[in-house]
JSON list of C-alpha atoms in Angstrom, two decimals:
[
{"chain": "Q", "resi": 18, "resn": "MET", "atom": "CA", "xyz": [135.16, 136.59, 16.51]},
{"chain": "Q", "resi": 19, "resn": "PHE", "atom": "CA", "xyz": [135.48, 139.84, 18.50]},
{"chain": "Q", "resi": 20, "resn": "THR", "atom": "CA", "xyz": [136.40, 139.36, 22.13]},
{"chain": "Q", "resi": 21, "resn": "GLN", "atom": "CA", "xyz": [135.90, 142.24, 24.50]},
{"chain": "Q", "resi": 22, "resn": "ILE", "atom": "CA", "xyz": [138.98, 143.10, 26.56]},
{"chain": "Q", "resi": 23, "resn": "PRO", "atom": "CA", "xyz": [138.19, 143.10, 30.28]},
{"chain": "Q", "resi": 24, "resn": "LEU", "atom": "CA", "xyz": [138.16, 146.62, 31.68]},
{"chain": "Q", "resi": 25, "resn": "PHE", "atom": "CA", "xyz": [140.72, 145.88, 34.39]},
{"chain": "Q", "resi": 26, "resn": "ILE", "atom": "CA", "xyz": [143.23, 144.69, 31.77]},
{"chain": "Q", "resi": 27, "resn": "PHE", "atom": "CA", "xyz": [142.76, 147.89, 29.74]},
{"chain": "Q", "resi": 28, "resn": "ILE", "atom": "CA", "xyz": [143.18, 150.07, 32.83]},
{"chain": "Q", "resi": 29, "resn": "SER", "atom": "CA", "xyz": [146.28, 148.14, 33.89]},
{"chain": "Q", "resi": 30, "resn": "PHE", "atom": "CA", "xyz": [147.80, 148.56, 30.43]},
{"chain": "Q", "resi": 31, "resn": "PHE", "atom": "CA", "xyz": [147.02, 152.31, 30.45]},
{"chain": "Q", "resi": 32, "resn": "ILE", "atom": "CA", "xyz": [148.53, 152.85, 33.89]},
{"chain": "Q", "resi": 33, "resn": "SER", "atom": "CA", "xyz": [151.60, 150.84, 32.92]},
{"chain": "Q", "resi": 34, "resn": "SER", "atom": "CA", "xyz": [152.08, 152.93, 29.77]},
{"chain": "Q", "resi": 35, "resn": "VAL", "atom": "CA", "xyz": [151.84, 156.18, 31.72]},
{"chain": "Q", "resi": 36, "resn": "CYS", "atom": "CA", "xyz": [154.21, 155.00, 34.43]},
{"chain": "Q", "resi": 37, "resn": "HIS", "atom": "CA", "xyz": [156.79, 153.94, 31.87]},
{"chain": "Q", "resi": 38, "resn": "ALA", "atom": "CA", "xyz": [156.71, 157.17, 29.84]},
{"chain": "Q", "resi": 39, "resn": "GLN", "atom": "CA", "xyz": [160.27, 158.33, 29.32]},
{"chain": "Q", "resi": 40, "resn": "LYS", "atom": "CA", "xyz": [161.11, 161.16, 31.70]},
{"chain": "Q", "resi": 41, "resn": "LEU", "atom": "CA", "xyz": [162.86, 164.25, 30.40]},
{"chain": "Q", "resi": 42, "resn": "VAL", "atom": "CA", "xyz": [164.41, 167.04, 32.46]},
{"chain": "Q", "resi": 43, "resn": "ILE", "atom": "CA", "xyz": [164.41, 170.49, 30.84]},
{"chain": "Q", "resi": 44, "resn": "SER", "atom": "CA", "xyz": [166.38, 173.39, 32.25]},
{"chain": "Q", "resi": 45, "resn": "SER", "atom": "CA", "xyz": [165.05, 176.93, 32.04]},
{"chain": "Q", "resi": 46, "resn": "ASP", "atom": "CA", "xyz": [165.46, 180.31, 33.71]},
{"chain": "Q", "resi": 47, "resn": "ASP", "atom": "CA", "xyz": [162.95, 182.64, 35.37]},
{"chain": "Q", "resi": 48, "resn": "ALA", "atom": "CA", "xyz": [161.97, 185.56, 33.11]},
{"chain": "Q", "resi": 49, "resn": "PRO", "atom": "CA", "xyz": [158.21, 186.17, 32.76]},
{"chain": "Q", "resi": 50, "resn": "PRO", "atom": "CA", "xyz": [156.28, 185.68, 30.58]},
{"chain": "Q", "resi": 51, "resn": "HIS", "atom": "CA", "xyz": [158.65, 183.40, 28.70]},
{"chain": "Q", "resi": 52, "resn": "MET", "atom": "CA", "xyz": [159.72, 181.35, 31.73]},
{"chain": "Q", "resi": 53, "resn": "ILE", "atom": "CA", "xyz": [157.93, 181.58, 35.07]},
{"chain": "Q", "resi": 54, "resn": "GLN", "atom": "CA", "xyz": [159.31, 179.54, 37.94]},
{"chain": "Q", "resi": 55, "resn": "GLU", "atom": "CA", "xyz": [156.49, 180.48, 40.33]},
{"chain": "Q", "resi": 56, "resn": "THR", "atom": "CA", "xyz": [153.85, 178.79, 38.18]},
{"chain": "Q", "resi": 57, "resn": "ASN", "atom": "CA", "xyz": [156.15, 176.30, 36.47]},
{"chain": "Q", "resi": 58, "resn": "GLY", "atom": "CA", "xyz": [155.03, 177.73, 33.14]},
{"chain": "Q", "resi": 59, "resn": "GLY", "atom": "CA", "xyz": [155.52, 180.55, 30.68]},
{"chain": "Q", "resi": 60, "resn": "ILE", "atom": "CA", "xyz": [155.39, 180.81, 26.89]},
{"chain": "Q", "resi": 61, "resn": "ASP", "atom": "CA", "xyz": [158.66, 179.03, 26.04]},
{"chain": "Q", "resi": 62, "resn": "ILE", "atom": "CA", "xyz": [158.30, 176.34, 28.68]},
{"chain": "Q", "resi": 63, "resn": "GLU", "atom": "CA", "xyz": [154.68, 175.50, 27.91]},
{"chain": "Q", "resi": 64, "resn": "ILE", "atom": "CA", "xyz": [155.18, 175.21, 24.16]},
{"chain": "Q", "resi": 65, "resn": "ALA", "atom": "CA", "xyz": [158.16, 172.88, 24.59]},
{"chain": "Q", "resi": 66, "resn": "ARG", "atom": "CA", "xyz": [156.41, 170.84, 27.28]},
{"chain": "Q", "resi": 67, "resn": "GLU", "atom": "CA", "xyz": [153.17, 170.42, 25.33]},
{"chain": "Q", "resi": 68, "resn": "VAL", "atom": "CA", "xyz": [154.98, 169.21, 22.21]},
{"chain": "Q", "resi": 69, "resn": "LEU", "atom": "CA", "xyz": [157.06, 166.72, 24.20]},
{"chain": "Q", "resi": 70, "resn": "GLN", "atom": "CA", "xyz": [154.04, 165.47, 26.11]},
{"chain": "Q", "resi": 71, "resn": "GLU", "atom": "CA", "xyz": [152.28, 164.81, 22.82]},
{"chain": "Q", "resi": 72, "resn": "LEU", "atom": "CA", "xyz": [155.26, 162.64, 21.92]},
{"chain": "Q", "resi": 73, "resn": "GLY", "atom": "CA", "xyz": [154.62, 160.64, 25.10]},
{"chain": "Q", "resi": 74, "resn": "TYR", "atom": "CA", "xyz": [157.36, 162.09, 27.30]},
{"chain": "Q", "resi": 75, "resn": "SER", "atom": "CA", "xyz": [156.98, 163.04, 30.95]},
{"chain": "Q", "resi": 76, "resn": "VAL", "atom": "CA", "xyz": [158.57, 166.46, 31.44]},
{"chain": "Q", "resi": 77, "resn": "THR", "atom": "CA", "xyz": [160.13, 168.00, 34.56]},
{"chain": "Q", "resi": 78, "resn": "ILE", "atom": "CA", "xyz": [161.41, 171.59, 34.59]},
{"chain": "Q", "resi": 79, "resn": "ARG", "atom": "CA", "xyz": [164.59, 172.47, 36.48]},
{"chain": "Q", "resi": 80, "resn": "TYR", "atom": "CA", "xyz": [165.39, 176.16, 37.00]},
{"chain": "Q", "resi": 81, "resn": "SER", "atom": "CA", "xyz": [168.88, 177.61, 36.68]},
{"chain": "Q", "resi": 82, "resn": "SER", "atom": "CA", "xyz": [170.74, 180.06, 34.48]},
{"chain": "Q", "resi": 83, "resn": "LEU", "atom": "CA", "xyz": [170.53, 179.36, 30.76]},
{"chain": "Q", "resi": 84, "resn": "ALA", "atom": "CA", "xyz": [174.34, 179.18, 30.59]},
{"chain": "Q", "resi": 85, "resn": "ARG", "atom": "CA", "xyz": [174.40, 176.40, 33.16]},
{"chain": "Q", "resi": 86, "resn": "GLY", "atom": "CA", "xyz": [171.49, 174.68, 31.44]},
{"chain": "Q", "resi": 87, "resn": "LYS", "atom": "CA", "xyz": [173.37, 174.57, 28.13]},
{"chain": "Q", "resi": 88, "resn": "LEU", "atom": "CA", "xyz": [176.44, 173.07, 29.78]},
{"chain": "Q", "resi": 89, "resn": "ASP", "atom": "CA", "xyz": [174.37, 170.45, 31.59]},
{"chain": "Q", "resi": 90, "resn": "VAL", "atom": "CA", "xyz": [172.69, 169.45, 28.33]},
{"chain": "Q", "resi": 91, "resn": "GLU", "atom": "CA", "xyz": [175.97, 169.24, 26.46]},
{"chain": "Q", "resi": 92, "resn": "HIS", "atom": "CA", "xyz": [177.44, 166.97, 29.14]},
{"chain": "Q", "resi": 93, "resn": "GLY", "atom": "CA", "xyz": [174.34, 164.79, 29.33]},
{"chain": "Q", "resi": 94, "resn": "ARG", "atom": "CA", "xyz": [173.35, 165.71, 32.88]},
{"chain": "Q", "resi": 95, "resn": "ILE", "atom": "CA", "xyz": [169.89, 166.79, 31.71]},
{"chain": "Q", "resi": 96, "resn": "ASP", "atom": "CA", "xyz": [167.93, 166.34, 28.49]},
{"chain": "Q", "resi": 97, "resn": "ALA", "atom": "CA", "xyz": [167.15, 169.82, 27.19]},
{"chain": "Q", "resi": 98, "resn": "VAL", "atom": "CA", "xyz": [167.24, 173.57, 27.80]},
{"chain": "Q", "resi": 99, "resn": "THR", "atom": "CA", "xyz": [164.83, 176.29, 26.69]},
{"chain": "Q", "resi": 100, "resn": "PRO", "atom": "CA", "xyz": [165.18, 178.89, 25.39]},
{"chain": "Q", "resi": 101, "resn": "THR", "atom": "CA", "xyz": [168.48, 178.93, 23.57]},
{"chain": "Q", "resi": 102, "resn": "PHE", "atom": "CA", "xyz": [169.56, 181.45, 20.94]},
{"chain": "Q", "resi": 103, "resn": "PHE", "atom": "CA", "xyz": [172.08, 181.62, 18.10]},
{"chain": "Q", "resi": 104, "resn": "GLU", "atom": "CA", "xyz": [173.32, 178.08, 18.75]},
{"chain": "Q", "resi": 105, "resn": "LYS", "atom": "CA", "xyz": [174.38, 175.49, 16.18]},
{"chain": "Q", "resi": 106, "resn": "ASP", "atom": "CA", "xyz": [174.45, 171.70, 16.48]},
{"chain": "Q", "resi": 107, "resn": "ARG", "atom": "CA", "xyz": [177.50, 170.24, 18.15]},
{"chain": "Q", "resi": 108, "resn": "PRO", "atom": "CA", "xyz": [178.22, 166.91, 19.87]},
{"chain": "Q", "resi": 109, "resn": "GLY", "atom": "CA", "xyz": [175.84, 166.61, 22.82]},
{"chain": "Q", "resi": 110, "resn": "PHE", "atom": "CA", "xyz": [173.81, 169.69, 21.88]},
{"chain": "Q", "resi": 111, "resn": "TYR", "atom": "CA", "xyz": [171.25, 169.64, 19.08]},
{"chain": "Q", "resi": 112, "resn": "VAL", "atom": "CA", "xyz": [169.11, 172.68, 18.35]},
{"chain": "Q", "resi": 113, "resn": "SER", "atom": "CA", "xyz": [165.40, 172.46, 17.53]},
{"chain": "Q", "resi": 114, "resn": "SER", "atom": "CA", "xyz": [163.42, 174.48, 15.05]},
{"chain": "Q", "resi": 115, "resn": "PRO", "atom": "CA", "xyz": [162.30, 177.84, 16.53]},
{"chain": "Q", "resi": 116, "resn": "THR", "atom": "CA", "xyz": [159.51, 177.60, 19.08]},
{"chain": "Q", "resi": 117, "resn": "VAL", "atom": "CA", "xyz": [159.06, 181.31, 19.89]},
{"chain": "Q", "resi": 118, "resn": "THR", "atom": "CA", "xyz": [160.07, 184.48, 18.08]},
{"chain": "Q", "resi": 119, "resn": "TYR", "atom": "CA", "xyz": [161.25, 187.14, 20.50]},
{"chain": "Q", "resi": 120, "resn": "LYS", "atom": "CA", "xyz": [160.43, 190.66, 19.30]},
{"chain": "Q", "resi": 121, "resn": "PRO", "atom": "CA", "xyz": [162.72, 193.39, 20.61]},
{"chain": "Q", "resi": 122, "resn": "THR", "atom": "CA", "xyz": [160.54, 196.46, 20.22]},
{"chain": "Q", "resi": 123, "resn": "VAL", "atom": "CA", "xyz": [160.67, 200.20, 20.79]},
{"chain": "Q", "resi": 124, "resn": "PHE", "atom": "CA", "xyz": [157.51, 201.46, 22.53]},
{"chain": "Q", "resi": 125, "resn": "THR", "atom": "CA", "xyz": [156.49, 205.11, 22.65]},
{"chain": "Q", "resi": 126, "resn": "LEU", "atom": "CA", "xyz": [153.22, 206.88, 23.43]},
{"chain": "Q", "resi": 127, "resn": "LYS", "atom": "CA", "xyz": [151.18, 207.36, 20.26]},
{"chain": "Q", "resi": 128, "resn": "SER", "atom": "CA", "xyz": [150.10, 210.80, 21.50]},
{"chain": "Q", "resi": 129, "resn": "ARG", "atom": "CA", "xyz": [153.71, 212.02, 21.29]},
{"chain": "Q", "resi": 130, "resn": "HIS", "atom": "CA", "xyz": [153.96, 211.26, 17.53]},
{"chain": "Q", "resi": 131, "resn": "HIS", "atom": "CA", "xyz": [157.58, 210.13, 17.68]},
{"chain": "Q", "resi": 132, "resn": "LYS", "atom": "CA", "xyz": [159.05, 209.07, 14.34]},
{"chain": "Q", "resi": 133, "resn": "ILE", "atom": "CA", "xyz": [161.46, 206.18, 14.87]},
{"chain": "Q", "resi": 134, "resn": "ASN", "atom": "CA", "xyz": [162.26, 204.37, 11.64]},
{"chain": "Q", "resi": 135, "resn": "LYS", "atom": "CA", "xyz": [165.71, 203.12, 12.60]},
{"chain": "Q", "resi": 136, "resn": "ILE", "atom": "CA", "xyz": [167.69, 202.62, 15.79]},
{"chain": "Q", "resi": 137, "resn": "LEU", "atom": "CA", "xyz": [169.65, 205.87, 15.37]},
{"chain": "Q", "resi": 138, "resn": "ASP", "atom": "CA", "xyz": [166.35, 207.80, 15.50]},
{"chain": "Q", "resi": 139, "resn": "LEU", "atom": "CA", "xyz": [166.32, 207.00, 19.23]},
{"chain": "Q", "resi": 140, "resn": "ALA", "atom": "CA", "xyz": [169.18, 209.44, 19.79]},
{"chain": "Q", "resi": 141, "resn": "GLY", "atom": "CA", "xyz": [168.11, 212.20, 22.15]},
{"chain": "Q", "resi": 142, "resn": "HIS", "atom": "CA", "xyz": [165.26, 210.19, 23.64]},
{"chain": "Q", "resi": 143, "resn": "LYS", "atom": "CA", "xyz": [164.91, 209.39, 27.31]},
{"chain": "Q", "resi": 144, "resn": "ILE", "atom": "CA", "xyz": [165.27, 205.60, 27.09]},
{"chain": "Q", "resi": 145, "resn": "ILE", "atom": "CA", "xyz": [164.80, 202.74, 29.52]},
{"chain": "Q", "resi": 146, "resn": "THR", "atom": "CA", "xyz": [165.63, 199.15, 28.63]},
{"chain": "Q", "resi": 147, "resn": "PHE", "atom": "CA", "xyz": [166.67, 195.85, 30.19]},
{"chain": "Q", "resi": 148, "resn": "GLN", "atom": "CA", "xyz": [170.02, 195.16, 31.85]},
{"chain": "Q", "resi": 149, "resn": "GLY", "atom": "CA", "xyz": [172.73, 194.40, 29.31]},
{"chain": "Q", "resi": 150, "resn": "ALA", "atom": "CA", "xyz": [170.83, 195.66, 26.26]},
{"chain": "Q", "resi": 151, "resn": "THR", "atom": "CA", "xyz": [173.89, 197.29, 24.70]},
{"chain": "Q", "resi": 152, "resn": "GLY", "atom": "CA", "xyz": [175.36, 193.83, 24.24]},
{"chain": "Q", "resi": 153, "resn": "TYR", "atom": "CA", "xyz": [172.49, 192.69, 22.01]},
{"chain": "Q", "resi": 154, "resn": "PHE", "atom": "CA", "xyz": [171.47, 195.38, 19.54]},
{"chain": "Q", "resi": 155, "resn": "GLY", "atom": "CA", "xyz": [174.64, 196.35, 17.71]},
{"chain": "Q", "resi": 156, "resn": "THR", "atom": "CA", "xyz": [176.85, 199.40, 17.31]},
{"chain": "Q", "resi": 157, "resn": "ASP", "atom": "CA", "xyz": [174.05, 201.83, 16.40]},
{"chain": "Q", "resi": 158, "resn": "PHE", "atom": "CA", "xyz": [172.31, 201.07, 19.68]},
{"chain": "Q", "resi": 159, "resn": "ILE", "atom": "CA", "xyz": [175.56, 201.60, 21.59]},
{"chain": "Q", "resi": 160, "resn": "ARG", "atom": "CA", "xyz": [175.92, 205.00, 19.90]},
{"chain": "Q", "resi": 161, "resn": "VAL", "atom": "CA", "xyz": [172.35, 205.86, 20.90]},
{"chain": "Q", "resi": 162, "resn": "SER", "atom": "CA", "xyz": [173.00, 204.86, 24.51]},
{"chain": "Q", "resi": 163, "resn": "LYS", "atom": "CA", "xyz": [175.92, 207.31, 24.63]},
{"chain": "Q", "resi": 164, "resn": "ASN", "atom": "CA", "xyz": [173.97, 210.17, 23.09]},
{"chain": "Q", "resi": 165, "resn": "SER", "atom": "CA", "xyz": [170.74, 209.92, 25.04]},
{"chain": "Q", "resi": 166, "resn": "GLU", "atom": "CA", "xyz": [169.42, 209.91, 28.58]},
{"chain": "Q", "resi": 167, "resn": "TYR", "atom": "CA", "xyz": [169.75, 206.16, 28.85]},
{"chain": "Q", "resi": 168, "resn": "ARG", "atom": "CA", "xyz": [169.06, 203.68, 31.66]},
{"chain": "Q", "resi": 169, "resn": "GLU", "atom": "CA", "xyz": [169.13, 199.89, 31.99]},
{"chain": "Q", "resi": 170, "resn": "SER", "atom": "CA", "xyz": [167.06, 198.15, 34.66]},
{"chain": "Q", "resi": 171, "resn": "TYR", "atom": "CA", "xyz": [166.17, 194.65, 35.85]},
{"chain": "Q", "resi": 172, "resn": "SER", "atom": "CA", "xyz": [162.71, 195.89, 36.90]},
{"chain": "Q", "resi": 173, "resn": "MET", "atom": "CA", "xyz": [160.95, 195.38, 33.57]},
{"chain": "Q", "resi": 174, "resn": "GLU", "atom": "CA", "xyz": [157.58, 195.07, 35.30]},
{"chain": "Q", "resi": 175, "resn": "LYS", "atom": "CA", "xyz": [157.71, 198.86, 35.78]},
{"chain": "Q", "resi": 176, "resn": "PHE", "atom": "CA", "xyz": [158.42, 199.77, 32.15]},
{"chain": "Q", "resi": 177, "resn": "PRO", "atom": "CA", "xyz": [154.84, 200.26, 30.90]},
{"chain": "Q", "resi": 178, "resn": "GLU", "atom": "CA", "xyz": [153.87, 202.56, 33.78]},
{"chain": "Q", "resi": 179, "resn": "LEU", "atom": "CA", "xyz": [157.11, 204.55, 33.50]},
{"chain": "Q", "resi": 180, "resn": "LEU", "atom": "CA", "xyz": [156.26, 205.19, 29.85]},
{"chain": "Q", "resi": 181, "resn": "LEU", "atom": "CA", "xyz": [152.65, 206.10, 30.67]},
{"chain": "Q", "resi": 182, "resn": "ARG", "atom": "CA", "xyz": [153.75, 208.58, 33.34]},
{"chain": "Q", "resi": 183, "resn": "GLY", "atom": "CA", "xyz": [156.18, 210.24, 30.95]},
{"chain": "Q", "resi": 184, "resn": "ARG", "atom": "CA", "xyz": [159.26, 209.32, 32.94]},
{"chain": "Q", "resi": 185, "resn": "TYR", "atom": "CA", "xyz": [160.76, 207.99, 29.71]},
{"chain": "Q", "resi": 186, "resn": "SER", "atom": "CA", "xyz": [159.91, 208.69, 26.08]},
{"chain": "Q", "resi": 187, "resn": "ALA", "atom": "CA", "xyz": [160.95, 205.26, 24.79]},
{"chain": "Q", "resi": 188, "resn": "VAL", "atom": "CA", "xyz": [161.00, 201.74, 26.20]},
{"chain": "Q", "resi": 189, "resn": "VAL", "atom": "CA", "xyz": [163.12, 199.09, 24.48]},
{"chain": "Q", "resi": 190, "resn": "VAL", "atom": "CA", "xyz": [162.09, 195.59, 25.47]},
{"chain": "Q", "resi": 191, "resn": "ASP", "atom": "CA", "xyz": [160.63, 192.36, 24.13]},
{"chain": "Q", "resi": 192, "resn": "TYR", "atom": "CA", "xyz": [157.06, 192.77, 22.83]},
{"chain": "Q", "resi": 193, "resn": "TYR", "atom": "CA", "xyz": [155.73, 189.93, 24.99]},
{"chain": "Q", "resi": 194, "resn": "ILE", "atom": "CA", "xyz": [157.41, 191.17, 28.16]},
{"chain": "Q", "resi": 195, "resn": "PHE", "atom": "CA", "xyz": [156.00, 194.69, 27.79]},
{"chain": "Q", "resi": 196, "resn": "ASN", "atom": "CA", "xyz": [152.47, 193.52, 27.13]},
{"chain": "Q", "resi": 197, "resn": "TYR", "atom": "CA", "xyz": [152.59, 190.88, 29.87]},
{"chain": "Q", "resi": 198, "resn": "PHE", "atom": "CA", "xyz": [153.38, 193.45, 32.53]},
{"chain": "Q", "resi": 199, "resn": "TYR", "atom": "CA", "xyz": [151.06, 196.09, 31.06]},
{"chain": "Q", "resi": 200, "resn": "ARG", "atom": "CA", "xyz": [148.16, 193.63, 31.06]},
{"chain": "Q", "resi": 201, "resn": "MET", "atom": "CA", "xyz": [149.08, 191.78, 34.24]},
{"chain": "Q", "resi": 202, "resn": "ASN", "atom": "CA", "xyz": [145.73, 192.49, 35.87]},
{"chain": "Q", "resi": 203, "resn": "ASP", "atom": "CA", "xyz": [143.58, 193.07, 32.79]},
{"chain": "Q", "resi": 204, "resn": "LYS", "atom": "CA", "xyz": [144.15, 191.10, 29.59]},
{"chain": "Q", "resi": 205, "resn": "ASN", "atom": "CA", "xyz": [141.85, 193.51, 27.71]},
{"chain": "Q", "resi": 206, "resn": "ARG", "atom": "CA", "xyz": [143.68, 196.67, 28.74]},
{"chain": "Q", "resi": 207, "resn": "ASP", "atom": "CA", "xyz": [143.93, 199.10, 25.81]},
{"chain": "Q", "resi": 208, "resn": "THR", "atom": "CA", "xyz": [147.23, 198.84, 23.94]},
{"chain": "Q", "resi": 209, "resn": "SER", "atom": "CA", "xyz": [146.30, 201.24, 21.13]},
{"chain": "Q", "resi": 210, "resn": "ILE", "atom": "CA", "xyz": [147.80, 204.11, 23.13]},
{"chain": "Q", "resi": 211, "resn": "PHE", "atom": "CA", "xyz": [151.27, 202.81, 22.32]},
{"chain": "Q", "resi": 212, "resn": "GLN", "atom": "CA", "xyz": [153.23, 203.23, 19.11]},
{"chain": "Q", "resi": 213, "resn": "ILE", "atom": "CA", "xyz": [155.24, 200.14, 18.20]},
{"chain": "Q", "resi": 214, "resn": "HIS", "atom": "CA", "xyz": [158.50, 200.68, 16.31]},
{"chain": "Q", "resi": 215, "resn": "ALA", "atom": "CA", "xyz": [159.88, 197.38, 14.96]},
{"chain": "Q", "resi": 216, "resn": "VAL", "atom": "CA", "xyz": [163.39, 198.66, 14.23]},
{"chain": "Q", "resi": 217, "resn": "ILE", "atom": "CA", "xyz": [165.27, 195.77, 15.85]},
{"chain": "Q", "resi": 218, "resn": "PRO", "atom": "CA", "xyz": [165.39, 192.34, 14.16]},
{"chain": "Q", "resi": 219, "resn": "PRO", "atom": "CA", "xyz": [163.42, 189.54, 15.84]},
{"chain": "Q", "resi": 220, "resn": "VAL", "atom": "CA", "xyz": [165.27, 186.69, 17.53]},
{"chain": "Q", "resi": 221, "resn": "LYS", "atom": "CA", "xyz": [164.38, 183.01, 17.20]},
{"chain": "Q", "resi": 222, "resn": "ALA", "atom": "CA", "xyz": [164.25, 180.98, 20.41]},
{"chain": "Q", "resi": 223, "resn": "CYS", "atom": "CA", "xyz": [164.83, 177.22, 20.26]},
{"chain": "Q", "resi": 224, "resn": "VAL", "atom": "CA", "xyz": [165.18, 174.18, 22.49]},
{"chain": "Q", "resi": 225, "resn": "GLY", "atom": "CA", "xyz": [168.60, 172.58, 22.86]},
{"chain": "Q", "resi": 226, "resn": "PHE", "atom": "CA", "xyz": [168.55, 168.76, 23.22]},
{"chain": "Q", "resi": 227, "resn": "HIS", "atom": "CA", "xyz": [171.23, 166.29, 24.25]},
{"chain": "Q", "resi": 228, "resn": "ASP", "atom": "CA", "xyz": [169.72, 163.51, 22.11]},
{"chain": "Q", "resi": 229, "resn": "ILE", "atom": "CA", "xyz": [169.52, 164.17, 18.37]},
{"chain": "Q", "resi": 230, "resn": "ASN", "atom": "CA", "xyz": [166.71, 161.63, 17.96]},
{"chain": "Q", "resi": 231, "resn": "ILE", "atom": "CA", "xyz": [164.50, 163.42, 20.50]},
{"chain": "Q", "resi": 232, "resn": "ARG", "atom": "CA", "xyz": [165.31, 166.71, 18.76]},
{"chain": "Q", "resi": 233, "resn": "ASP", "atom": "CA", "xyz": [164.19, 165.26, 15.44]},
{"chain": "Q", "resi": 234, "resn": "GLN", "atom": "CA", "xyz": [160.97, 163.89, 16.95]},
{"chain": "Q", "resi": 235, "resn": "PHE", "atom": "CA", "xyz": [160.32, 167.27, 18.53]},
{"chain": "Q", "resi": 236, "resn": "ASN", "atom": "CA", "xyz": [160.82, 169.13, 15.26]},
{"chain": "Q", "resi": 237, "resn": "GLN", "atom": "CA", "xyz": [158.39, 166.87, 13.44]},
{"chain": "Q", "resi": 238, "resn": "LYS", "atom": "CA", "xyz": [155.67, 167.25, 16.08]},
{"chain": "Q", "resi": 239, "resn": "LEU", "atom": "CA", "xyz": [156.32, 170.99, 16.37]},
{"chain": "Q", "resi": 240, "resn": "LEU", "atom": "CA", "xyz": [155.44, 171.52, 12.70]},
{"chain": "Q", "resi": 241, "resn": "GLY", "atom": "CA", "xyz": [151.85, 170.43, 13.22]},
{"chain": "Q", "resi": 242, "resn": "TYR", "atom": "CA", "xyz": [151.63, 172.23, 16.55]},
{"chain": "Q", "resi": 243, "resn": "LEU", "atom": "CA", "xyz": [152.57, 175.56, 14.98]},
{"chain": "Q", "resi": 244, "resn": "ASP", "atom": "CA", "xyz": [150.46, 174.97, 11.86]},
{"chain": "Q", "resi": 245, "resn": "GLN", "atom": "CA", "xyz": [147.44, 174.63, 14.14]},
{"chain": "Q", "resi": 246, "resn": "LYS", "atom": "CA", "xyz": [148.47, 177.92, 15.82]},
{"chain": "Q", "resi": 247, "resn": "ARG", "atom": "CA", "xyz": [148.32, 176.30, 19.22]},
{"chain": "Q", "resi": 248, "resn": "ASP", "atom": "CA", "xyz": [151.25, 178.43, 20.32]},
{"chain": "Q", "resi": 249, "resn": "ARG", "atom": "CA", "xyz": [148.96, 181.46, 19.98]},
{"chain": "Q", "resi": 250, "resn": "LEU", "atom": "CA", "xyz": [146.67, 180.09, 22.70]},
{"chain": "Q", "resi": 251, "resn": "ILE", "atom": "CA", "xyz": [149.59, 180.03, 25.12]},
{"chain": "Q", "resi": 252, "resn": "ILE", "atom": "CA", "xyz": [150.80, 183.49, 24.13]},
{"chain": "Q", "resi": 253, "resn": "GLU", "atom": "CA", "xyz": [147.30, 184.97, 24.49]},
{"chain": "Q", "resi": 254, "resn": "LYS", "atom": "CA", "xyz": [147.00, 183.43, 27.94]},
{"chain": "Q", "resi": 255, "resn": "TYR", "atom": "CA", "xyz": [149.82, 185.70, 29.04]},
{"chain": "Q", "resi": 256, "resn": "ILE", "atom": "CA", "xyz": [149.39, 188.89, 27.02]},
{"chain": "Q", "resi": 257, "resn": "GLY", "atom": "CA", "xyz": [145.78, 188.80, 25.79]},
{"chain": "Q", "resi": 258, "resn": "LYS", "atom": "CA", "xyz": [144.77, 189.25, 22.17]}
]
């Protein structure tokens, strides 16, 4: 015979379950739109957090450099770090399947009709890119930086407007970063004025976990999350469609 469970017992059980959810601390940096300390969000952080919350974990974000985050994970001081790149599993540090694909991209104005089919085609351009770029894109990019009017800057929020004003003929930066700052105040702002040159290989961003079992749970849940294209909803929140 069916017996109805009193409401107060159900509520007590629910509250108890929530209160006893395992707490995880994830380290991340501050680099919009991938990681945004001001709003405790960003593409990388929100994807990782949503997947872990679906697994029943309570997630807290701690902000520091990614290098420190990786060390703290490896030594068991925190549970995870996002994003992490080019890492392999080792004791105390287990790497998830990719959560976000970073897209280093060359942007030019379509009206200028620049033909850039490989990195070396950037030679002679007036280029602005992020600080430390020559350490990421290989020897051809280093050669370009020495044979062009070349500048690196931390102020990536200015890149789209510098390109629009003709201060530079090429911007080299992550696709999401460029569009985030270009569309900061208008997610429908026209992007067709830019030519996109995908001459630099994409980079897979992952989450590094201290516990291999949590990593495995995360990977399994992430499969369905990505199949449902729920990551696109987060990305579009920051850069529009």
